[in-house]
Amino acid sequence: MAGTDIEGSNNAYTNGSIHTSNGSVDDKIDELRRLLGKSDDDPLRIVSVGAGAWGSVFAAMLQDAYGHLRDKIQIRIWRRAGRSVDRTTAHQLFDVINSREDVLRRLIRRCAYLKYVEARLGDRTLYADEILKDGFCLNMIDTPLCPLKVVTNLQEAVWDADVVINGLPSTETHEVFEEIGKYWKERITVPVIVSLSKGIEAELEPEPHIITPTQMISRSTGIPMENILYLGGPNIASEIYNKEYANARICGAEKWRKPLAKFLRQPHFTVWDNGDLVTHEVMGGLKNVYAIGAGMVASLTKESATSKSVYFAHCTSEMIFITHLLAKNPEKLAGPLLADTYVTLLKGRNAWYGQKLANGELTLDMGDSIKGKGMIQGISAVKAFYELLSQSHLSILHPEEKKPVAPVELCPILKTLHKILISREVPSQAILQALRDETMNDPRDRIEMAQTHAFYRPSLLGQ
């Protein structure tokens, strides 16, 4: 069955109070409904496409906040069918259920507990879409969510959606939204899309340029960029669902970013709006690149605070340098942008991957989709940024050698990560050698160079 019904939200799952400093839940939803031209008898339809950790948590947060208003809003999540849950994960899932009385009671009440007992005994195979209906994300088993309406048929999920949340990795965004575009050809109204994806892809023809997830969505569907936004911030999915205080920025056209910021804001989740879509989305991809290296440094130095801070200084200077190539007046690496970078380097899945790679628990041959974690987007982003910044026709003047060089030559950390992860020329230990290179300049020099020279290359964004 493609779709599954859920119970209305109740106090067991409510995430935040009904009234907030930004107005009542009813007022916020009514404002967004008016902007979208919804009639009184037509519910606002929101669908999250992709059921990774952040996509699932985002849908669950909306369900917790607004799910009780069933006549005004419908929230659903799409994920592919057929992904089975292995025996080890089934055991872990059973333990989680029995350690949480509220979850156990909920499953018993919904007559859903027995299947987890059978899976624990090996008498039944569970599927990812099946357990998501009960509030369990395959990439985040230890953090039970509220029940969700799960749809496995993509056309059914999106054809009448008013707001679409892109929870897919950048490597899958183009393919899935190209299919969605076919279902939207005869639409009269234009949906609004909020992308959570933090990755970057590169194309070298006809001219080298990057493609951000929002650009992929626009190209694949024909939806104008003014209706596509990006949301990012220092967000660890499980911690946000457990109501650790967090903040984020939603970036894009003013028409949509301001009402959406208000709609998404919750007592423990502050959402600000910002007009610089390019910088935030590029930084979202870059932080995953450098988070892998941060994990390596942490593992190889046994969590040395000094080494990690040295790495942080160098990698953030490279990030600033790169964004000045891609945006004319990029947003400063401060506030939520800096916090997003910090938390990703500290605890995100890409940093986790770097740690496991450095200590030998993972190998490159295992690929970039890791059981229990999902897609490690930093790997493809390393390749994309390296290929882009290696192009000789983008050359800039080397500050010391006074000769033209490709931009990547001024990004030694990025070069080293490419040698470790992509060309596989050197082991993980090379990241420390790069940090300890006596010829490496003060990170401040790279930042000053970026801020005082005319680096901006519109062609790098396909403009």
mmCIF file of C-alpha atoms in Angstrom, residues 49-212:
data_model
loop_
_atom_site.group_PDB
_atom_site.id
_atom_site.type_symbol
_atom_site.label_atom_id
_atom_site.label_comp_id
_atom_site.label_asym_id
_atom_site.label_seq_id
_atom_site.Cartn_x
_atom_site.Cartn_y
_atom_site.Cartn_z
ATOM 1 C CA VAL A 49 10.947 14.047 -0.202
ATOM 2 C CA GLY A 50 13.641 11.796 1.229
ATOM 3 C CA ALA A 51 13.728 10.096 4.606
ATOM 4 C CA GLY A 52 17.249 10.543 5.884
ATOM 5 C CA ALA A 53 17.804 11.743 9.440
ATOM 6 C CA TRP A 54 17.251 15.474 8.857
ATOM 7 C CA GLY A 55 14.428 15.035 6.335
ATOM 8 C CA SER A 56 12.587 12.702 8.711
ATOM 9 C CA VAL A 57 13.105 14.946 11.735
ATOM 10 C CA PHE A 58 11.951 17.984 9.762
ATOM 11 C CA ALA A 59 8.727 16.233 8.759
ATOM 12 C CA ALA A 60 8.210 15.002 12.329
ATOM 13 C CA MET A 61 8.687 18.510 13.741
ATOM 14 C CA LEU A 62 5.983 19.813 11.406
ATOM 15 C CA GLN A 63 3.712 16.911 12.308
ATOM 16 C CA ASP A 64 4.232 17.574 16.015
ATOM 17 C CA ALA A 65 3.513 21.286 15.628
ATOM 18 C CA TYR A 66 0.652 21.254 13.132
ATOM 19 C CA GLY A 67 -0.622 17.689 12.781
ATOM 20 C CA HIS A 68 -3.591 18.265 15.098
ATOM 21 C CA LEU A 69 -5.040 20.768 12.576
ATOM 22 C CA ARG A 70 -6.077 18.063 10.127
ATOM 23 C CA ASP A 71 -8.652 20.224 8.358
ATOM 24 C CA LYS A 72 -5.996 22.852 7.599
ATOM 25 C CA ILE A 73 -2.839 20.876 6.857
ATOM 26 C CA GLN A 74 -1.662 17.453 5.698
ATOM 27 C CA ILE A 75 1.945 16.367 6.193
ATOM 28 C CA ARG A 76 3.486 13.307 4.555
ATOM 29 C CA ILE A 77 6.909 11.939 3.750
ATOM 30 C CA TRP A 78 8.124 10.018 0.713
ATOM 31 C CA ARG A 79 10.756 7.333 0.743
ATOM 32 C CA ARG A 80 11.516 4.477 -1.601
ATOM 33 C CA ALA A 81 9.939 1.125 -0.860
ATOM 34 C CA GLY A 82 11.800 -2.157 -0.557
ATOM 35 C CA ARG A 83 14.690 -1.304 1.792
ATOM 36 C CA SER A 84 14.807 -4.123 4.315
ATOM 37 C CA VAL A 85 15.961 -3.784 7.908
ATOM 38 C CA ASP A 86 18.789 -6.184 8.734
ATOM 39 C CA ARG A 87 18.741 -8.480 11.772
ATOM 40 C CA THR A 88 21.241 -6.429 13.782
ATOM 41 C CA THR A 89 19.222 -3.245 13.319
ATOM 42 C CA ALA A 90 16.000 -5.105 14.189
ATOM 43 C CA HIS A 91 17.602 -6.170 17.493
ATOM 44 C CA GLN A 92 18.703 -2.600 18.184
ATOM 45 C CA LEU A 93 15.251 -1.277 17.319
ATOM 46 C CA PHE A 94 13.587 -3.726 19.714
ATOM 47 C CA ASP A 95 15.888 -2.612 22.533
ATOM 48 C CA VAL A 96 15.112 1.057 21.853
ATOM 49 C CA ILE A 97 11.365 0.381 21.924
ATOM 50 C CA ASN A 98 11.535 -1.454 25.234
ATOM 51 C CA SER A 99 13.704 1.219 26.817
ATOM 52 C CA ARG A 100 11.098 3.904 26.148
ATOM 53 C CA GLU A 101 7.797 3.401 27.948
ATOM 54 C CA ASP A 102 6.037 6.087 25.906
ATOM 55 C CA VAL A 103 7.102 4.451 22.616
ATOM 56 C CA LEU A 104 6.197 0.974 23.862
ATOM 57 C CA ARG A 105 2.719 2.091 24.944
ATOM 58 C CA ARG A 106 2.154 3.885 21.658
ATOM 59 C CA LEU A 107 3.035 0.807 19.575
ATOM 60 C CA ILE A 108 0.858 -1.456 21.713
ATOM 61 C CA ARG A 109 -2.037 0.976 21.394
ATOM 62 C CA ARG A 110 -1.596 1.023 17.607
ATOM 63 C CA CYS A 111 -1.329 -2.795 17.497
ATOM 64 C CA ALA A 112 2.143 -2.410 15.985
ATOM 65 C CA TYR A 113 4.341 -3.949 18.688
ATOM 66 C CA LEU A 114 4.069 -7.596 17.668
ATOM 67 C CA LYS A 115 5.880 -7.136 14.360
ATOM 68 C CA TYR A 116 8.955 -5.822 16.216
ATOM 69 C CA VAL A 117 8.893 -8.881 18.486
ATOM 70 C CA GLU A 118 8.718 -11.138 15.418
ATOM 71 C CA ALA A 119 11.582 -9.238 13.765
ATOM 72 C CA ARG A 120 13.665 -9.580 16.918
ATOM 73 C CA LEU A 121 13.097 -13.354 16.835
ATOM 74 C CA GLY A 122 13.987 -13.511 13.150
ATOM 75 C CA ASP A 123 10.475 -14.533 12.111
ATOM 76 C CA ARG A 124 9.749 -11.404 10.099
ATOM 77 C CA THR A 125 11.537 -8.891 7.870
ATOM 78 C CA LEU A 126 10.856 -5.235 8.529
ATOM 79 C CA TYR A 127 11.126 -2.524 5.881
ATOM 80 C CA ALA A 128 12.342 1.049 6.193
ATOM 81 C CA ASP A 129 9.074 2.622 4.999
ATOM 82 C CA GLU A 130 7.145 0.352 7.394
ATOM 83 C CA ILE A 131 9.085 1.395 10.497
ATOM 84 C CA LEU A 132 9.085 5.071 9.447
ATOM 85 C CA LYS A 133 5.289 4.958 9.701
ATOM 86 C CA ASP A 134 5.822 4.138 13.392
ATOM 87 C CA GLY A 135 8.380 6.919 13.827
ATOM 88 C CA PHE A 136 11.703 5.114 13.273
ATOM 89 C CA CYS A 137 14.192 6.520 10.766
ATOM 90 C CA LEU A 138 16.625 3.872 9.531
ATOM 91 C CA ASN A 139 19.541 6.337 9.814
ATOM 92 C CA MET A 140 18.614 7.322 13.363
ATOM 93 C CA ILE A 141 17.177 4.301 15.149
ATOM 94 C CA ASP A 142 18.072 5.584 18.628
ATOM 95 C CA THR A 143 15.791 8.630 18.306
ATOM 96 C CA PRO A 144 12.121 7.638 17.964
ATOM 97 C CA LEU A 145 9.981 10.220 16.166
ATOM 98 C CA CYS A 146 6.225 10.727 16.101
ATOM 99 C CA PRO A 147 4.193 8.528 13.720
ATOM 100 C CA LEU A 148 4.293 9.774 10.123
ATOM 101 C CA LYS A 149 2.195 9.334 7.017
ATOM 102 C CA VAL A 150 4.558 7.531 4.645
ATOM 103 C CA VAL A 151 4.045 7.386 0.888
ATOM 104 C CA THR A 152 6.227 5.200 -1.335
ATOM 105 C CA ASN A 153 4.707 6.250 -4.661
ATOM 106 C CA LEU A 154 6.467 9.464 -5.709
ATOM 107 C CA GLN A 155 3.670 10.688 -7.962
ATOM 108 C CA GLU A 156 1.096 10.219 -5.227
ATOM 109 C CA ALA A 157 3.339 12.039 -2.761
ATOM 110 C CA VAL A 158 4.054 15.196 -4.760
ATOM 111 C CA TRP A 159 1.448 15.777 -7.466
ATOM 112 C CA ASP A 160 -0.726 18.123 -5.383
ATOM 113 C CA ALA A 161 1.882 19.318 -2.844
ATOM 114 C CA ASP A 162 1.919 23.033 -1.963
ATOM 115 C CA VAL A 163 5.235 22.913 -0.097
ATOM 116 C CA VAL A 164 7.939 20.337 -0.825
ATOM 117 C CA ILE A 165 10.850 19.738 1.549
ATOM 118 C CA ASN A 166 13.932 18.369 -0.210
ATOM 119 C CA GLY A 167 15.583 15.994 2.249
ATOM 120 C CA LEU A 168 17.609 14.166 -0.414
ATOM 121 C CA PRO A 169 21.408 14.206 -0.688
ATOM 122 C CA SER A 170 22.692 16.331 -3.564
ATOM 123 C CA THR A 171 23.749 13.181 -5.418
ATOM 124 C CA GLU A 172 20.087 12.102 -5.704
ATOM 125 C CA THR A 173 18.350 15.478 -5.998
ATOM 126 C CA HIS A 174 18.553 15.858 -9.770
ATOM 127 C CA GLU A 175 17.303 12.357 -10.566
ATOM 128 C CA VAL A 176 14.329 12.453 -8.189
ATOM 129 C CA PHE A 177 13.227 15.986 -9.064
ATOM 130 C CA GLU A 178 13.539 15.241 -12.769
ATOM 131 C CA GLU A 179 10.906 12.560 -12.203
ATOM 132 C CA ILE A 180 8.831 14.955 -10.096
ATOM 133 C CA GLY A 181 8.980 17.483 -12.932
ATOM 134 C CA LYS A 182 7.088 15.039 -15.160
ATOM 135 C CA TYR A 183 4.215 14.936 -12.668
ATOM 136 C CA TRP A 184 4.059 18.736 -12.462
ATOM 137 C CA LYS A 185 3.861 19.520 -16.184
ATOM 138 C CA GLU A 186 0.139 20.232 -16.084
ATOM 139 C CA ARG A 187 0.083 22.025 -12.730
ATOM 140 C CA ILE A 188 -1.584 25.413 -12.601
ATOM 141 C CA THR A 189 -0.205 26.524 -9.241
ATOM 142 C CA VAL A 190 3.535 26.705 -8.551
ATOM 143 C CA PRO A 191 4.706 24.887 -5.402
ATOM 144 C CA VAL A 192 7.247 26.258 -2.942
ATOM 145 C CA ILE A 193 10.313 24.111 -2.309
ATOM 146 C CA VAL A 194 12.580 24.229 0.738
ATOM 147 C CA SER A 195 15.858 22.372 0.241
ATOM 148 C CA LEU A 196 17.725 20.933 3.214
ATOM 149 C CA SER A 197 20.379 19.344 0.990
ATOM 150 C CA LYS A 198 23.986 20.279 1.797
ATOM 151 C CA GLY A 199 26.048 19.119 -1.134
ATOM 152 C CA ILE A 200 27.491 20.386 -4.384
ATOM 153 C CA GLU A 201 27.964 18.774 -7.792
ATOM 154 C CA ALA A 202 30.250 20.001 -10.610
ATOM 155 C CA GLU A 203 29.983 20.099 -14.391
ATOM 156 C CA LEU A 204 33.010 20.801 -16.581
ATOM 157 C CA GLU A 205 31.155 21.403 -19.871
ATOM 158 C CA PRO A 206 30.569 23.745 -21.615
ATOM 159 C CA GLU A 207 32.375 25.739 -18.905
ATOM 160 C CA PRO A 208 33.365 24.468 -15.449
ATOM 161 C CA HIS A 209 30.704 25.366 -12.871
ATOM 162 C CA ILE A 210 29.057 24.044 -9.755
ATOM 163 C CA ILE A 211 25.422 23.064 -9.441
ATOM 164 C CA THR A 212 23.727 23.567 -6.106
#
